[in-house]
């Protein structure tokens, strides 16, 4: 099939629009315990385009959920947040993140225990590192917490979790809500931050 000038122009326009849309977003990686929960929390934030559950900060390539949850990979459950920097800044994401985790515990979040549930902010460049460290330091200086165990580290490979974990809270709302309630996540967050 021969492409007409009109079809070629439309194809070029669509390619430009796709490239512009892609350039208009940025990504950030956070670990806050159960990725189902932190995924749902971030998806409520205006300016967030997409949140993907996965694994990061470990030493096993392409890990499975079974490997990560058994604590054999060094990875932690995490989310990759795709956001529009014109609507929400990296600093705002970091501040939002703090208020959805318990930074006072090491190698756990709520009812999930083990280094695979540790909290973390995984920065992608020097500016992000400075934001994350300044935010943590301000929390410590505020006196709200004596110690913060949330890991601050450079971003490393992020491996997407299996399809059934993506948007789990939408696909399995009854199971998800039972888990979140029985884990005590919201009650502990309220206790820490209100």
GROMACS .gro file of N, CA and C in nm, residues 28-31 33-43 50-56 63 65 76-82 158-169 171 176:
model
  135
   28UNK      N    1   0.985   0.780   3.895
   28UNK     CA    2   1.044   0.775   4.028
   28UNK      C    3   1.016   0.637   4.086
   29UNK      N    4   1.108   0.587   4.168
   29UNK     CA    5   1.093   0.453   4.225
   29UNK      C    6   1.094   0.463   4.378
   30UNK      N    7   0.992   0.400   4.436
   30UNK     CA    8   0.975   0.398   4.581
   30UNK      C    9   0.940   0.257   4.626
   31UNK      N   10   0.983   0.222   4.747
   31UNK     CA   11   0.944   0.096   4.809
   31UNK      C   12   0.878   0.130   4.942
   33UNK      N   13   0.679  -0.126   5.137
   33UNK     CA   14   0.612  -0.249   5.180
   33UNK      C   15   0.535  -0.307   5.064
   34UNK      N   16   0.421  -0.362   5.093
   34UNK     CA   17   0.337  -0.425   4.992
   34UNK      C   18   0.316  -0.334   4.872
   35UNK      N   19   0.359  -0.379   4.755
   35UNK     CA   20   0.347  -0.292   4.638
   35UNK      C   21   0.203  -0.268   4.596
   36UNK      N   22   0.113  -0.359   4.630
   36UNK     CA   23  -0.029  -0.335   4.598
   36UNK      C   24  -0.077  -0.208   4.666
   37UNK      N   25  -0.037  -0.191   4.792
   37UNK     CA   26  -0.085  -0.078   4.871
   37UNK      C   27  -0.023   0.054   4.826
   38UNK      N   28   0.106   0.056   4.807
   38UNK     CA   29   0.172   0.182   4.769
   38UNK      C   30   0.133   0.220   4.626
   39UNK      N   31   0.106   0.120   4.542
   39UNK     CA   32   0.057   0.147   4.406
   39UNK      C   33  -0.076   0.222   4.413
   40UNK      N   34  -0.168   0.171   4.494
   40UNK     CA   35  -0.299   0.236   4.506
   40UNK      C   36  -0.284   0.377   4.562
   41UNK      N   37  -0.199   0.393   4.664
   41UNK     CA   38  -0.180   0.525   4.723
   41UNK      C   39  -0.132   0.626   4.620
   42UNK      N   40  -0.031   0.591   4.542
   42UNK     CA   41   0.023   0.684   4.443
   42UNK      C   42  -0.075   0.711   4.329
   43UNK      N   43  -0.155   0.613   4.293
   43UNK     CA   44  -0.249   0.634   4.182
   43UNK      C   45  -0.356   0.738   4.215
   50UNK      N   46   0.082   0.686   3.585
   50UNK     CA   47   0.076   0.540   3.594
   50UNK      C   48   0.166   0.494   3.707
   51UNK      N   49   0.130   0.383   3.771
   51UNK     CA   50   0.213   0.322   3.875
   51UNK      C   51   0.223   0.173   3.844
   52UNK      N   52   0.346   0.123   3.844
   52UNK     CA   53   0.370  -0.018   3.815
   52UNK      C   54   0.436  -0.085   3.935
   53UNK      N   55   0.388  -0.202   3.970
   53UNK     CA   56   0.447  -0.280   4.079
   53UNK      C   57   0.564  -0.361   4.027
   54UNK      N   58   0.667  -0.373   4.110
   54UNK     CA   59   0.783  -0.450   4.069
   54UNK      C   60   0.881  -0.471   4.182
   55UNK      N   61   1.005  -0.500   4.142
   55UNK     CA   62   1.111  -0.535   4.236
   55UNK      C   63   1.236  -0.455   4.201
   56UNK      N   64   1.309  -0.410   4.304
   56UNK     CA   65   1.431  -0.335   4.279
   56UNK      C   66   1.527  -0.348   4.396
   63UNK      N   67   1.367  -1.143   3.875
   63UNK     CA   68   1.317  -1.228   3.982
   63UNK      C   69   1.168  -1.252   3.972
   65UNK      N   70   0.800  -1.334   4.186
   65UNK     CA   71   0.739  -1.298   4.314
   65UNK      C   72   0.777  -1.399   4.422
   76UNK      N   73   1.349  -0.552   4.700
   76UNK     CA   74   1.235  -0.511   4.779
   76UNK      C   75   1.117  -0.489   4.685
   77UNK      N   76   0.996  -0.513   4.735
   77UNK     CA   77   0.877  -0.481   4.656
   77UNK      C   78   0.874  -0.329   4.640
   78UNK      N   79   0.851  -0.282   4.518
   78UNK     CA   80   0.859  -0.139   4.491
   78UNK      C   81   0.759  -0.100   4.383
   79UNK      N   82   0.748   0.029   4.363
   79UNK     CA   83   0.666   0.081   4.253
   79UNK      C   84   0.747   0.179   4.170
   80UNK      N   85   0.717   0.179   4.043
   80UNK     CA   86   0.772   0.280   3.952
   80UNK      C   87   0.657   0.375   3.919
   81UNK      N   88   0.674   0.499   3.957
   81UNK     CA   89   0.571   0.601   3.939
   81UNK      C   90   0.605   0.683   3.815
   82UNK      N   91   0.515   0.684   3.719
   82UNK     CA   92   0.528   0.770   3.601
   82UNK      C   93   0.443   0.892   3.629
  158UNK      N   94   1.486  -0.207   3.762
  158UNK     CA   95   1.350  -0.226   3.813
  158UNK      C   96   1.286  -0.334   3.729
  159UNK      N   97   1.239  -0.439   3.794
  159UNK     CA   98   1.177  -0.551   3.724
  159UNK      C   99   1.028  -0.550   3.752
  160UNK      N  100   0.948  -0.547   3.647
  160UNK     CA  101   0.803  -0.549   3.664
  160UNK      C  102   0.759  -0.678   3.731
  161UNK      N  103   0.666  -0.664   3.823
  161UNK     CA  104   0.604  -0.782   3.885
  161UNK      C  105   0.512  -0.848   3.782
  162UNK      N  106   0.475  -0.967   3.809
  162UNK     CA  107   0.386  -1.044   3.722
  162UNK      C  108   0.255  -0.968   3.700
  163UNK      N  109   0.190  -0.995   3.588
  163UNK     CA  110   0.068  -0.923   3.550
  163UNK      C  111  -0.039  -0.926   3.659
  164UNK      N  112  -0.053  -1.038   3.728
  164UNK     CA  113  -0.160  -1.046   3.827
  164UNK      C  114  -0.139  -0.952   3.945
  165UNK      N  115  -0.017  -0.900   3.962
  165UNK     CA  116   0.009  -0.803   4.069
  165UNK      C  117  -0.025  -0.660   4.027
  166UNK      N  118  -0.023  -0.632   3.898
  166UNK     CA  119  -0.052  -0.496   3.851
  166UNK      C  120  -0.199  -0.463   3.876
  167UNK      N  121  -0.224  -0.349   3.938
  167UNK     CA  122  -0.361  -0.305   3.971
  167UNK      C  123  -0.436  -0.410   4.050
  168UNK      N  124  -0.367  -0.479   4.138
  168UNK     CA  125  -0.429  -0.586   4.217
  168UNK      C  126  -0.550  -0.534   4.294
  169UNK      N  127  -0.539  -0.413   4.347
  169UNK     CA  128  -0.649  -0.359   4.427
  169UNK      C  129  -0.776  -0.338   4.343
  171UNK      N  130  -0.842  -0.539   4.060
  171UNK     CA  131  -0.880  -0.672   4.012
  171UNK      C  132  -0.940  -0.759   4.124
  176UNK      N  133  -0.797  -0.754   4.848
  176UNK     CA  134  -0.707  -0.642   4.875
  176UNK      C  135  -0.751  -0.566   4.999
   0.00000   0.00000   0.00000
